[in-house]
């Protein structure tokens, strides 16, 4: 049960921030959305999910028809967790509401990696709770296959409110693939998603998130990650499909020694998409390393690619790489890499480039017999290819498939 | 009578509005390999890139006939598919495109995976195939990678821009071997389908690859044509200008 007092304090804090504009991104008027969704029945059998929803989920790597290559599944539609199973006794998967009922100690994690009063969107999630997922790897456990989580918006005009908590206990290894998607309608909708990650000593989380929204959905994820000694966090974010407006700027606090964190983003902005994406890493633990890599392509949409690394401890090392490609159209890419070092003995660097495909490279491939289109596609595929270490093969494959399936839309 | 695979007639070329080649004439017959000498900046790369069809090289006069077909204004990829292939002096880096992907792309499905693997092995590229093409490659690695791509591509006319420059003494015999394979030098001239045009400064490659004719390019024009070994001797002894005096 949530402690009444804590709850009161949180709600109060949220109320004070209810109109607080976010630092980045277009200000979204939350009043135009519905905040309540009808409860949907729990589904034992995922085969009964409508085909249209399944198809959308599949594009984000969430396989409901055959979950044999998944260690567990949790699906939230609108504000209802309609399915939740785990195949491993040492991996807990349940809705956040259930988890809060089950574990008193969860208060120590609730709104601790993300501030409830960060902006109007965090405040909204506290004041209009939907649900969310709780995934926890018990000490020393390891997922055989990735756990899949899906957040789906079906109700028109809904502002979906989600609060996720992910904990990797000491020495555990947890791989998650999350698909966020909506019904392919012409209707407006919004997604507000809080995700709080806790990586204990020597634990590892890989979090692969594929977004598949629509040109009418506004998205404001808010993510915080806390990494303890020798912890590892790998984030892979892929968005290839149109979205109306998306702004996110996850922050990882590397509080422990010798942590490793890596943020990879592969982003395509078709006409009409407005994306403001960043990653922030605060290196507070000595010997911690981080790498932020983003590959962005516009075919007409606008992208702001941010990156921020702050070094506050000895022997930390960070590298930031923002590369943007303007493939066609009137869109723009604005790369904003930032580094901040607060003491000697740190090593931070960045590399940013925005431009079009080099004609010389296209000709090189054409010289080998590829047509102009084939050559361009090959170069684009190469550009979007981020070699991801430490990811299970099925997830690397999913990322490649997602990128390749979107290629023809780009040309 | 052997039939010509490449005929260049009165060719004139400009790069960025600057005239580089003028009055170039040469013919390569099927199965033959010719070599091109000339000082730095004389227009050798320009000539090969023009035959290949790189758009930067603008043809302002004359024509290029390949296998009896006028290709003067054909795009680069069409020429490649007709059977022209080139190894570049300074190929660009293409980030994210692996050397293996390039070799596979060159094959266009003609060779099996096993055959491509054999090309990789024989070109001593096993360590490089997972790297981005040309990224951080040494001079010698670039040469081997270019030749491996051509081996996968199997062009009938092979244009090689300084295949041996920057290659150490051990690797040069490998390069020579790869070129011979590319040009089917093991086969009798009558059965040989492949022809070559090779740029060389040092002539070292002549120790491995037999060539029928040599040309000297000076100031954008061919000033001399003859036995490649004789030409090389003259250049080494007396310089390029001396070639001007020799009777073609
Ligand atoms: N984009 C360009 N604009 C102007 N001049 C150019 C351009 N590209 C090449 N050139 C010039 O054309 C001339 C011929 O160059 P080319 O590369 O064909 O010489 P090369 O014979 O291959 O020389 P090297 O032996 O040094 O490789 C040179 O003077 C060169 O500077
Ligand atoms: Mg040259």
Short mmCIF file of C-alpha atoms and ligand atoms in Angstrom, two decimals, chain B residues 38-46 89-90 161-162 199 201, ligand 2:
data_model
loop_
_atom_site.label_atom_id
_atom_site.label_comp_id
_atom_site.label_asym_id
_atom_site.label_seq_id
_atom_site.Cartn_x
_atom_site.Cartn_y
_atom_site.Cartn_z
CA UNK B 38 53.08 9.67 -66.64
CA UNK B 39 54.20 12.19 -64.06
CA UNK B 40 52.00 13.37 -61.20
CA UNK B 41 49.17 15.50 -62.43
CA UNK B 42 49.49 14.40 -66.06
CA UNK B 43 45.91 13.14 -66.19
CA UNK B 44 46.18 9.37 -65.67
CA UNK B 45 43.51 9.14 -62.97
CA UNK B 46 41.39 11.50 -65.03
CA UNK B 89 43.67 5.42 -56.12
CA UNK B 90 41.86 7.06 -53.20
CA UNK B 161 44.89 3.11 -60.64
CA UNK B 162 48.33 2.51 -59.17
CA UNK B 199 48.43 3.01 -64.12
CA UNK B 201 54.68 4.85 -61.64
MG1 LIG C 2 46.36 9.56 -60.15
#
